Amino acid sequence: MLLLRCPLLLLLLPLSSRPQKLPTRDEELFQMQIRDKAFFHDSSVIPDGAEISSYLFRDTPKRYFFVVEEDNTPLAVTVTPCDAPLEWKLSVQELPEETSGEGSGEPEPLEQQKQQITNEEGTELFSYKGNDVEYFVSSSSPSGLYQLDLLSTEKDTHFKVYATTTPESDQPYPELPYDPRIDVTSLGRTTVTLAWKPSPTASLLKQPIQYCIVINKEHNFKSLCAVEAKLGSDDAFMMAPKPGLDFSPFDFAHFGFPSDNNSGKERGFLKSSKFGRHMSPKPRVDLHKVCIGNKNIFTVSDLKPDTQYYFDMFAVNTNSNMSTAYVGTFARTKEEAKQKTVELKDGKVTDVFIKRKGTKFLRFAPVSSHQKVTFSVHSCLDAVQIQVRRDGKLLLSQNVEGVRQFQLRGKTKAKYLIRLKGSKKGASMLKILATTRPNKQSFPSLPEDTRIKAFDKLRTCSSVTVAWLGTQERNKFCIYKREVDDNYSEEQKKREQNQCLGPDTRKKSEKVLCKYFHSQNIQKAVTTETIRGLQPGKSYLLDVYVIGHGGHSVKYQSKLVKTRKFC
């Protein structure tokens, strides 16, 4: 076997009295060096049969060397750009006679040997410019010193290089099937099912292969290296060293390269690179990678409706940690089923139910000309968001909790589209009324504070005294009581806070009284009531309902009280 060596390694060898010869591959030494990946990080050596990762600064070329000592040697070189297009070329020049082992006399100084090798113009074998994974393969290559020159003109970037003189036996990259496309077998509003043919490396050669899927909304990726660069770009580039500085091989652990203490198998595909500082990569929210073992069918879920996604599949050899890309695909998820728009009738209350995080659309088209339009909304549970558009123009966008009324300027033959968006906490219920008659008030007016206050000093073994706020509008108030267990919690009370449930849902035995109340002086719009006939040491849930002229009621916040046990 032939070791691809850099003549610069001669600098590391002691001077002897006879000419130096580039050694052939020592398998024990080679295996030791491959296990210690740091050996290659900061040198211009391309080892035989191992992939190296490195870094290019923009507009700063980099050169690598290796030697093929015998003619008619098979040769394969693979260059993988990660996150920017590369310009690279492979050339060869004859080895100096002094390195052939056939000369005699005193050797030239090493610096002179190096200059002789690197200054001569070699014969160009191959060149490429782009961001594809590109290969140079030859079944019979001449002996000589091979140079690989790389340049990035767009930005600082990572890349990978693999070279071997035994391409037939090495085969570190998983082989693609005869049809390397990804098929979309099923398409839904939030799911896409993908299928692909297995890699022959797994099915025929029985090597350990796992498949990794990448999903994003921007474009397809040509290598897993490009995916990983995108996922960790913020941290990796921030930690890159400045051009021109000397740094040891171990400095590479500080700017995004995999740890060099573990083999590829131990390192694992899903573990992130280690950085010099204590910081974890920040994946882009629109780029996701998932490895699924050796299955060749997978359903991607939790996608957004009516959205285009790009899907890439990579076969990864878990022994070598090297990968091959299938031909990526893209698909657009189906649209959400179009919701039926509810028509609102002038002056009539409409009940609306909205699923958690759901949306409902309502339409109001007044039959007569109008100067103003009033929307009254009663949110029964959590807050909901309301948007009102008139002929496409946004007039209103607010969150509504409890009862709210909005008065908007009208327009002849105008049509209003109302969009209601539910709460993130749970399902929403509400009542809504639209009218062009400003005096039409179906919902009662409410004070800003709808709490019920209990007076602890007036509490007895058989009665409690409470108070609540009213408004300047004369309304009917009804108070109800219900005995509850001592372990009745605030959480249970919160679950029963449906403000739209009226007194008609209560038992007659729970009713305490009803009365009318208002005050022109809003500061004095307070009423009190003593509830009698209670049992000593018992807990009661009190509810106050205010009933409007249209018969619709709104419940105040429930109040939990307890009578004294001893008097």
Coordinates of C-alpha atoms in Angstrom, one line a residue:
M1 CA 0.0 0.0 0.0
L2 CA 1.1 3.5 -0.7
L3 CA 0.9 6.3 1.9
L4 CA -0.1 9.7 0.7
R5 CA 2.6 11.8 2.4
C6 CA 3.5 15.4 2.3
P7 CA 7.2 16.2 1.6
L8 CA 6.9 18.9 4.3
L9 CA 7.1 16.0 6.8
L10 CA 10.7 15.8 5.8
L11 CA 11.2 18.8 8.0
L12 CA 10.3 16.6 11.0
L13 CA 12.9 14.0 10.1
P14 CA 16.6 14.3 11.2
L15 CA 19.2 15.0 8.6
S16 CA 21.2 12.0 7.5
S17 CA 24.3 11.6 5.4
R18 CA 22.4 10.0 2.5
P19 CA 19.3 11.0 0.5
Q20 CA 15.9 10.8 2.0
K21 CA 13.1 8.7 0.5
L22 CA 9.3 9.2 1.1
P23 CA 8.3 6.0 2.9
T24 CA 5.5 3.8 1.7
R25 CA 2.5 3.2 3.9
D26 CA 3.3 1.6 7.3
E27 CA 0.0 0.1 8.2
E28 CA 0.5 0.2 12.0
L29 CA 1.7 3.8 11.9
F30 CA -1.1 4.7 9.6
Q31 CA -3.8 3.2 11.8
M32 CA -2.3 5.0 14.8
Q33 CA -2.3 8.3 13.0
I34 CA -5.9 7.9 11.7
R35 CA -7.1 7.3 15.3
D36 CA -5.3 10.6 16.3
K37 CA -7.2 12.9 13.9
A38 CA -5.4 15.9 15.4
F39 CA -2.2 14.7 13.6
F40 CA -3.7 15.9 10.3
H41 CA -5.6 19.0 11.5
D42 CA -2.8 21.5 11.3
S43 CA -0.7 20.0 8.5
S44 CA -0.8 20.0 4.7
V45 CA -0.9 16.2 4.7
I46 CA -3.7 14.3 3.2
P47 CA -3.7 10.8 4.8
D48 CA -4.4 7.7 2.7
G49 CA -8.0 6.4 3.3
A50 CA -9.2 8.9 5.9
E51 CA -11.5 12.0 5.7
I52 CA -10.1 15.2 7.1
S53 CA -12.1 18.3 8.0
S54 CA -10.6 21.8 7.7
Y55 CA -11.4 25.5 7.3
L56 CA -10.9 28.1 4.7
F57 CA -10.8 31.9 5.2
R58 CA -12.4 33.9 2.4
D59 CA -9.9 34.7 -0.4
T60 CA -7.1 32.8 1.4
P61 CA -6.1 29.7 -0.6
K62 CA -5.0 26.5 1.0
R63 CA -2.8 23.8 -0.4
Y64 CA -2.5 20.1 0.5
F65 CA 0.0 17.5 -0.7
F66 CA 0.3 13.8 -1.1
V67 CA 2.8 11.5 -2.9
V68 CA 2.0 8.6 -5.2
E69 CA 5.3 6.6 -5.5
E70 CA 4.5 4.1 -8.2
D71 CA 3.0 4.5 -11.7
N72 CA -0.4 2.9 -12.5
T73 CA -1.7 3.4 -9.0
P74 CA -5.5 3.8 -8.5
L75 CA -6.5 7.2 -7.0
A76 CA -9.7 8.7 -5.8
V77 CA -10.1 12.3 -4.3
T78 CA -13.3 13.6 -2.9
V79 CA -13.9 17.3 -1.9
T80 CA -17.0 18.2 0.1
P81 CA -17.9 21.9 0.4
C82 CA -19.9 22.6 3.6
D83 CA -21.5 26.0 3.5
A84 CA -20.0 27.9 0.6
P85 CA -19.0 27.1 -3.0
L86 CA -15.3 26.1 -3.4
E87 CA -12.8 26.5 -6.3
W88 CA -10.4 23.6 -6.2
K89 CA -7.9 21.9 -8.6
L90 CA -5.7 18.8 -8.5
S91 CA -2.3 18.8 -10.2
V92 CA 0.8 16.6 -10.2
Q93 CA 4.5 17.1 -10.7
E94 CA 7.4 14.8 -10.8
L95 CA 9.2 13.9 -7.6
P96 CA 12.7 15.4 -7.2
E97 CA 15.4 12.9 -7.9
E98 CA 16.8 13.4 -4.3
T99 CA 13.6 11.8 -2.9
S100 CA 13.7 8.8 -5.2
G101 CA 16.5 6.9 -3.3
E102 CA 18.6 6.5 -6.5
G103 CA 20.8 9.6 -6.2
S104 CA 24.3 9.7 -4.6
G105 CA 26.3 12.3 -2.8
E106 CA 25.3 14.9 -0.3
P107 CA 21.6 15.8 -0.2
E108 CA 20.4 19.3 -0.9
P109 CA 19.3 21.3 2.2
L110 CA 15.7 20.6 3.1
E111 CA 14.5 24.1 2.5
Q112 CA 15.9 24.0 -1.0
Q113 CA 14.2 20.6 -1.6
K114 CA 10.9 22.1 -0.5
Q115 CA 11.3 25.1 -2.7
Q116 CA 12.2 23.0 -5.7
I117 CA 9.0 20.9 -5.2
T118 CA 6.5 23.7 -4.5
N119 CA 7.7 26.2 -7.0
E120 CA 7.6 24.0 -10.0
E121 CA 4.3 24.3 -12.0
G122 CA 2.6 20.9 -12.1
T123 CA 0.3 19.4 -14.6
E124 CA -3.4 20.1 -13.9
L125 CA -5.5 16.9 -13.7
F126 CA -8.9 18.2 -12.6
S127 CA -10.6 21.5 -11.5
Y128 CA -14.0 22.3 -10.2
K129 CA -16.0 25.4 -9.0
G130 CA -19.2 25.0 -7.1
N131 CA -20.9 23.6 -4.0
D132 CA -21.5 20.0 -5.1
V133 CA -19.6 17.0 -3.6
E134 CA -17.2 16.4 -6.5
Y135 CA -14.8 13.5 -7.2
F136 CA -11.6 12.8 -9.1
V137 CA -11.2 9.1 -9.9
S138 CA -8.5 7.4 -11.9
S139 CA -7.8 3.7 -12.2
S140 CA -4.2 4.3 -13.2
S141 CA -2.4 7.4 -11.9
P142 CA 1.2 8.3 -12.5
S143 CA 3.7 8.6 -9.6
G144 CA 4.5 12.1 -8.4
L145 CA 3.8 14.8 -6.0
Y146 CA 0.0 15.7 -6.0
Q147 CA -1.2 19.1 -5.0
L148 CA -4.7 20.0 -4.0
D149 CA -5.4 23.8 -4.0
L150 CA -8.7 25.1 -2.5
L151 CA -10.2 28.6 -2.4
S152 CA -13.4 30.1 -1.1
T153 CA -14.3 33.5 -2.6
E154 CA -17.7 34.0 -0.9
K155 CA -17.0 33.6 2.9
D156 CA -15.1 31.7 5.5
T157 CA -16.2 28.1 5.3
H158 CA -15.6 24.5 6.4
F159 CA -14.8 21.7 4.0
K160 CA -13.8 18.0 3.9
V161 CA -11.3 16.1 1.8
Y162 CA -10.9 12.3 1.4
A163 CA -8.2 10.6 -0.7
T164 CA -7.3 7.0 -1.2
T165 CA -5.0 4.8 -3.3
T166 CA -7.3 1.8 -2.6
P167 CA -10.7 3.0 -3.7
E168 CA -12.1 -0.5 -4.6
S169 CA -11.5 -1.9 -1.1
D170 CA -12.1 1.2 1.1
Q171 CA -15.6 2.3 0.1
P172 CA -16.1 4.6 3.1
Y173 CA -19.1 6.4 1.6
P174 CA -22.4 4.5 1.5
E175 CA -23.4 3.6 -2.0
L176 CA -26.6 5.0 -3.5
P177 CA -29.3 2.7 -5.0
Y178 CA -29.9 2.7 -8.7
D179 CA -32.8 5.1 -8.1
P180 CA -31.5 7.6 -5.5
R181 CA -34.6 9.7 -5.4
I182 CA -36.9 10.3 -2.4
D183 CA -40.6 9.6 -3.1
V184 CA -43.4 11.5 -1.5
T185 CA -46.0 8.7 -0.9
S186 CA -48.5 10.6 1.2
L187 CA -49.4 14.3 1.6
G188 CA -51.6 15.9 4.3
R189 CA -52.2 19.3 5.9
T190 CA -49.5 18.7 8.6
T191 CA -47.8 15.5 7.5
V192 CA -45.6 14.2 4.6
T193 CA -44.7 10.6 4.2
L194 CA -41.3 9.8 2.5
A195 CA -40.0 6.6 1.1
W196 CA -36.6 5.7 -0.5
K197 CA -34.7 2.6 -1.7
P198 CA -32.1 1.2 0.8
S199 CA -28.4 1.7 0.2
P200 CA -26.7 -1.4 -1.2
T201 CA -24.0 -0.8 1.4
A202 CA -26.6 -1.9 4.0
S203 CA -28.7 -4.4 2.0
L204 CA -25.8 -6.2 0.2
L205 CA -22.6 -5.5 2.0
K206 CA -24.3 -5.6 5.4
Q207 CA -22.5 -2.6 6.8
P208 CA -24.1 -0.5 9.5
I209 CA -26.1 2.3 7.8
Q210 CA -28.5 4.8 9.3
Y211 CA -30.7 7.3 7.5
C212 CA -30.9 10.9 8.5
I213 CA -33.7 13.2 7.2
V214 CA -33.3 17.0 7.0
I215 CA -36.4 19.3 6.7
N216 CA -36.4 23.0 6.0
K217 CA -38.3 25.7 4.1
E218 CA -35.4 27.2 2.1
H219 CA -33.6 24.8 -0.2
N220 CA -32.2 21.3 -0.6
F221 CA -28.8 20.5 0.8
K222 CA -26.1 18.6 -1.1
S223 CA -24.2 17.2 1.9
L224 CA -24.6 16.5 5.5
C225 CA -21.6 18.7 6.1
A226 CA -23.6 21.6 4.7
V227 CA -26.5 20.8 7.1
E228 CA -24.3 20.7 10.1
A229 CA -22.6 23.9 9.2
K230 CA -26.0 25.6 8.9
L231 CA -27.2 24.2 12.2
G232 CA -24.1 25.4 14.1
S233 CA -23.0 28.4 11.9
D234 CA -23.5 31.1 14.6
D235 CA -21.1 29.4 17.1
A236 CA -18.7 27.8 14.7
F237 CA -17.8 30.9 12.7
M238 CA -17.6 33.0 15.8
M239 CA -14.9 30.7 17.2
A240 CA -12.8 30.6 14.0
P241 CA -9.2 31.7 14.4
K242 CA -7.9 34.8 12.6
P243 CA -5.9 34.3 9.4
G244 CA -2.1 34.2 9.7
L245 CA -2.0 33.0 13.3
D246 CA -0.1 29.9 14.1
F247 CA -2.1 27.4 16.2
S248 CA -1.6 23.9 17.4
P249 CA -3.7 21.0 16.1
F250 CA -5.6 21.1 19.4
D251 CA -6.9 24.6 18.6
F252 CA -9.2 23.0 16.0
A253 CA -11.3 21.7 18.9
H254 CA -12.1 25.3 19.5
F255 CA -13.8 26.2 16.3
G256 CA -16.4 23.6 15.5
F257 CA -14.6 20.5 14.5
P258 CA -15.5 17.2 16.1
S259 CA -13.6 16.1 19.2
D260 CA -10.4 14.4 18.2
N261 CA -10.3 12.1 21.2
N262 CA -12.9 9.7 20.0
S263 CA -13.3 7.6 17.0
G264 CA -16.2 8.2 14.6
K265 CA -18.1 5.3 16.1
E266 CA -17.8 6.7 19.6
R267 CA -18.5 10.2 18.6
G268 CA -21.9 9.4 17.2
F269 CA -23.8 11.3 14.6
L270 CA -26.2 13.2 16.7
K271 CA -23.8 14.6 19.3
S272 CA -22.9 18.2 18.7
S273 CA -19.3 19.5 18.3
K274 CA -17.5 20.7 21.3
F275 CA -16.4 24.3 21.5
G276 CA -13.8 26.0 23.6
R277 CA -16.3 28.1 25.5
H278 CA -19.3 26.7 27.3
M279 CA -21.9 27.4 24.7
S280 CA -24.3 25.1 22.8
P281 CA -25.2 25.4 19.2
K282 CA -28.3 27.4 18.3
P283 CA -30.2 25.4 15.6
R284 CA -32.3 27.5 13.2
V285 CA -35.9 27.1 13.9
D286 CA -36.7 26.3 10.2
L287 CA -34.1 23.5 9.9
H288 CA -34.5 20.1 11.5
K289 CA -32.5 16.9 11.4
V290 CA -33.6 13.5 12.6
C291 CA -31.9 10.2 12.3
I292 CA -34.2 7.2 12.1
G293 CA -32.0 4.1 12.0
N294 CA -32.3 1.8 9.0
K295 CA -35.9 2.3 8.1
N296 CA -36.7 3.4 4.6
I297 CA -40.1 5.0 5.1
F298 CA -40.8 7.9 7.5
T299 CA -43.7 10.3 8.2
V300 CA -42.7 13.9 9.0
S301 CA -45.4 15.4 11.2
D302 CA -46.2 18.8 12.9
L303 CA -45.8 20.7 9.6
K304 CA -47.7 23.9 8.8
P305 CA -50.6 23.7 6.2
D306 CA -50.1 25.1 2.8
T307 CA -46.3 25.4 3.2
Q308 CA -43.5 24.3 1.0
Y309 CA -40.9 22.1 2.6
Y310 CA -37.6 20.7 1.3
F311 CA -36.6 17.1 2.3
D312 CA -33.1 15.6 2.1
M313 CA -32.0 12.1 3.0
F314 CA -28.5 11.1 3.9
A315 CA -27.2 7.5 4.3
V316 CA -24.6 7.5 7.1
N317 CA -22.0 4.8 7.6
T318 CA -21.9 4.6 11.4
N319 CA -18.5 3.0 11.4
S320 CA -16.7 5.7 9.4
N321 CA -19.3 8.5 10.2
M322 CA -19.2 9.4 6.4
S323 CA -22.3 10.1 4.5
T324 CA -23.8 10.2 1.0
A325 CA -26.8 12.3 -0.1
Y326 CA -29.8 11.0 -1.9
V327 CA -31.5 13.3 -4.5
G328 CA -33.6 15.7 -2.4
T329 CA -37.2 16.6 -3.0
F330 CA -39.8 19.1 -2.0
A331 CA -43.5 19.2 -1.4
R332 CA -46.2 21.6 -0.3
T333 CA -48.6 20.5 2.5
K334 CA -52.3 20.7 1.8
E335 CA -54.4 23.7 2.7
E336 CA -56.5 23.9 5.8
A337 CA -60.1 22.9 5.0
K338 CA -61.9 26.1 4.3
Q339 CA -64.1 27.0 7.2
K340 CA -67.7 27.9 6.7
T341 CA -68.3 31.6 7.4
V342 CA -71.1 32.2 9.9
E343 CA -73.5 35.0 8.9
L344 CA -74.5 37.4 11.6
K345 CA -78.0 38.9 11.7
D346 CA -78.5 42.5 12.7
G347 CA -79.4 42.6 16.5
K348 CA -79.2 38.9 17.1
V349 CA -76.8 37.2 19.5
T350 CA -74.8 34.3 18.0
D351 CA -73.0 31.6 20.1
V352 CA -69.5 30.7 18.9
F353 CA -67.3 27.8 20.0
I354 CA -63.6 27.8 19.1
K355 CA -61.1 25.0 19.5
R356 CA -57.8 25.6 21.4
K357 CA -55.7 27.9 19.2
G358 CA -58.5 27.6 16.6
T359 CA -60.0 30.3 14.3
K360 CA -63.5 31.2 13.3
F361 CA -64.7 33.6 10.7
L362 CA -68.0 35.6 10.8
R363 CA -69.6 37.9 8.3
F364 CA -71.9 40.8 8.8
A365 CA -73.6 42.5 5.8
P366 CA -76.1 45.1 6.9
V367 CA -79.1 45.3 4.5
S368 CA -79.6 49.1 5.0
S369 CA -77.3 52.1 4.9
H370 CA -75.8 52.9 8.3
Q371 CA -73.6 55.5 9.9
K372 CA -72.3 53.3 12.7
V373 CA -72.0 49.6 13.5
T374 CA -71.7 48.1 17.0
F375 CA -70.0 44.8 17.9
S376 CA -70.7 43.4 21.4
V377 CA -68.6 40.5 22.4
H378 CA -69.0 38.4 25.6
S379 CA -66.0 36.0 26.1
C380 CA -67.2 33.2 28.4
L381 CA -63.9 31.7 29.3
D382 CA -60.4 32.9 28.5
A383 CA -59.6 36.0 26.4
V384 CA -60.1 35.7 22.6
Q385 CA -58.7 37.9 19.9
I386 CA -61.0 39.7 17.6
Q387 CA -60.2 41.3 14.2
V388 CA -62.8 43.3 12.2
R389 CA -62.2 44.2 8.5
R390 CA -64.5 46.3 6.4
D391 CA -64.2 45.5 2.7
G392 CA -60.7 44.2 3.4
K393 CA -59.5 47.1 5.5
L394 CA -58.5 46.3 9.1
L395 CA -60.5 48.4 11.5
L396 CA -60.1 46.6 14.8
S397 CA -57.7 44.1 16.4
Q398 CA -58.0 43.5 20.2
N399 CA -58.0 40.9 22.9
V400 CA -61.4 40.5 24.6
E401 CA -62.0 39.3 28.1
G402 CA -65.4 39.4 29.7
V403 CA -67.8 41.8 27.9
R404 CA -66.6 44.4 25.4
Q405 CA -68.4 46.7 23.0
F406 CA -66.8 48.3 19.9
Q407 CA -68.5 51.0 17.8
L408 CA -67.1 51.5 14.3
R409 CA -67.9 54.0 11.6
G410 CA -70.2 52.6 9.0
K411 CA -70.2 52.8 5.2
T412 CA -73.0 52.2 2.6
K413 CA -73.1 48.6 1.3
A414 CA -70.1 47.7 3.4
K415 CA -69.4 44.1 4.4
Y416 CA -67.6 43.2 7.6
L417 CA -65.4 40.1 8.1
I418 CA -64.8 39.2 11.8
R419 CA -61.9 36.8 12.7
L420 CA -62.0 35.2 16.1
K421 CA -58.8 33.4 17.4
G422 CA -59.1 31.2 20.4
S423 CA -56.9 30.9 23.5
K424 CA -53.7 28.9 23.7
K425 CA -54.9 27.6 27.1
G426 CA -58.0 25.8 26.0
A427 CA -61.2 25.9 24.0
S428 CA -63.0 29.3 23.9
M429 CA -66.7 30.1 24.0
L430 CA -68.3 33.5 23.3
K431 CA -71.4 35.4 22.4
I432 CA -71.3 38.1 19.7
L433 CA -73.8 40.6 18.5
A434 CA -73.6 43.0 15.6
T435 CA -76.0 45.8 15.0
T436 CA -76.5 49.0 13.1
R437 CA -78.9 50.3 15.7
P438 CA -76.8 52.0 18.4
N439 CA -79.6 51.7 21.1
K440 CA -79.8 48.0 20.7
Q441 CA -78.0 46.7 23.8
S442 CA -78.3 42.9 24.4
F443 CA -75.5 42.5 26.9
P444 CA -75.6 44.3 30.3
S445 CA -72.9 46.8 31.0
L446 CA -70.3 45.7 33.6
P447 CA -68.0 47.5 35.9
E448 CA -64.2 47.2 35.4
D449 CA -63.9 45.1 38.6
T450 CA -66.3 42.0 38.6
R451 CA -65.1 40.5 41.9
I452 CA -67.3 39.8 44.9
K453 CA -65.9 41.0 48.2
A454 CA -66.6 39.2 51.5
F455 CA -66.4 41.0 54.9
D456 CA -64.6 38.7 57.3
K457 CA -65.6 40.7 60.4
L458 CA -69.3 40.3 59.5
R459 CA -69.0 36.6 59.1
T460 CA -71.1 34.5 61.5
C461 CA -72.0 30.8 62.0
S462 CA -75.1 31.2 59.8
S463 CA -74.4 34.2 57.5
V464 CA -71.9 36.0 55.4
T465 CA -72.0 39.6 54.1
V466 CA -70.8 40.4 50.6
A467 CA -70.6 43.4 48.2
W468 CA -70.1 44.0 44.5
L469 CA -69.9 46.9 42.1
G470 CA -72.7 48.0 39.7
T471 CA -72.9 50.6 36.9
Q472 CA -74.9 53.7 36.1
E473 CA -77.3 51.6 34.1
R474 CA -80.2 50.0 36.0
N475 CA -79.8 46.2 35.8
K476 CA -81.2 43.2 37.6
F477 CA -78.8 41.3 39.9
C478 CA -79.4 37.7 41.1
I479 CA -77.3 36.0 43.7
Y480 CA -76.9 32.2 44.1
K481 CA -75.2 30.0 46.7
R482 CA -74.0 26.4 46.5
E483 CA -72.4 24.4 49.3
V484 CA -69.1 22.8 48.4
D485 CA -66.6 20.5 50.2
D486 CA -63.9 22.0 52.4
N487 CA -61.2 20.8 50.0
Y488 CA -62.8 22.8 47.1
S489 CA -59.9 24.6 45.5
E490 CA -59.3 27.8 43.5
E491 CA -58.4 25.6 40.5
Q492 CA -61.9 23.9 40.6
K493 CA -63.5 27.3 40.9
K494 CA -61.5 28.5 37.9
R495 CA -62.7 25.6 35.8
E496 CA -66.3 26.6 36.5
Q497 CA -65.9 30.2 35.4
N498 CA -68.0 30.1 32.3
Q499 CA -69.5 33.5 32.4
C500 CA -72.1 32.7 29.7
L501 CA -74.0 30.2 31.8
G502 CA -77.0 32.0 33.2
P503 CA -79.3 31.6 36.2
D504 CA -81.5 29.3 34.1
T505 CA -78.8 26.6 34.6
R506 CA -79.0 26.8 38.4
K507 CA -81.2 24.9 40.8
K508 CA -84.1 26.9 42.3
S509 CA -82.9 25.9 45.8
E510 CA -79.6 27.7 45.2
K511 CA -81.2 31.1 44.5
V512 CA -80.9 33.7 47.3
L513 CA -82.5 36.7 45.8
C514 CA -82.8 39.1 42.8
K515 CA -82.8 42.9 43.0
Y516 CA -82.5 45.9 40.7
F517 CA -79.6 48.4 41.4
H518 CA -77.8 51.3 39.8
S519 CA -76.2 54.7 40.8
Q520 CA -75.7 57.8 38.7
N521 CA -72.6 58.4 40.8
I522 CA -70.2 55.7 39.6
Q523 CA -68.2 56.1 42.8
K524 CA -71.2 55.0 44.8
A525 CA -72.3 52.2 42.6
V526 CA -71.8 49.5 45.3
T527 CA -74.3 47.2 46.8
T528 CA -74.1 44.8 49.8
E529 CA -76.1 41.8 50.7
T530 CA -76.2 39.5 53.8
I531 CA -76.9 35.8 52.9
R532 CA -78.5 34.0 55.8
G533 CA -79.6 30.5 56.7
L534 CA -76.1 28.9 56.3
Q535 CA -74.7 26.0 58.3
P536 CA -71.8 26.5 60.8
G537 CA -68.3 25.7 59.5
K538 CA -69.4 25.1 55.9
S539 CA -68.0 26.3 52.6
Y540 CA -70.2 28.0 50.0
L541 CA -69.6 29.2 46.4
L542 CA -71.4 32.5 45.7
D543 CA -72.3 33.7 42.2
V544 CA -73.8 37.1 41.2
Y545 CA -75.5 37.4 37.8
V546 CA -76.3 40.7 36.1
I547 CA -79.2 40.4 33.6
G548 CA -79.5 42.9 30.7
H549 CA -82.6 44.3 29.1
G550 CA -82.4 41.7 26.3
G551 CA -82.4 38.9 28.8
H552 CA -78.7 38.0 28.4
S553 CA -76.8 37.5 31.7
V554 CA -73.2 37.8 32.7
K555 CA -71.7 36.2 35.7
Y556 CA -69.4 38.0 38.1
Q557 CA -66.3 36.1 39.4
S558 CA -67.3 33.4 41.8
K559 CA -66.5 33.9 45.5
L560 CA -65.6 31.0 48.0
V561 CA -66.7 31.8 51.6
K562 CA -66.9 29.8 54.8
T563 CA -69.1 30.4 57.9
R564 CA -67.6 30.4 61.4
K565 CA -67.6 27.0 63.1
F566 CA -68.0 28.4 66.7
C567 CA -70.0 31.5 67.6

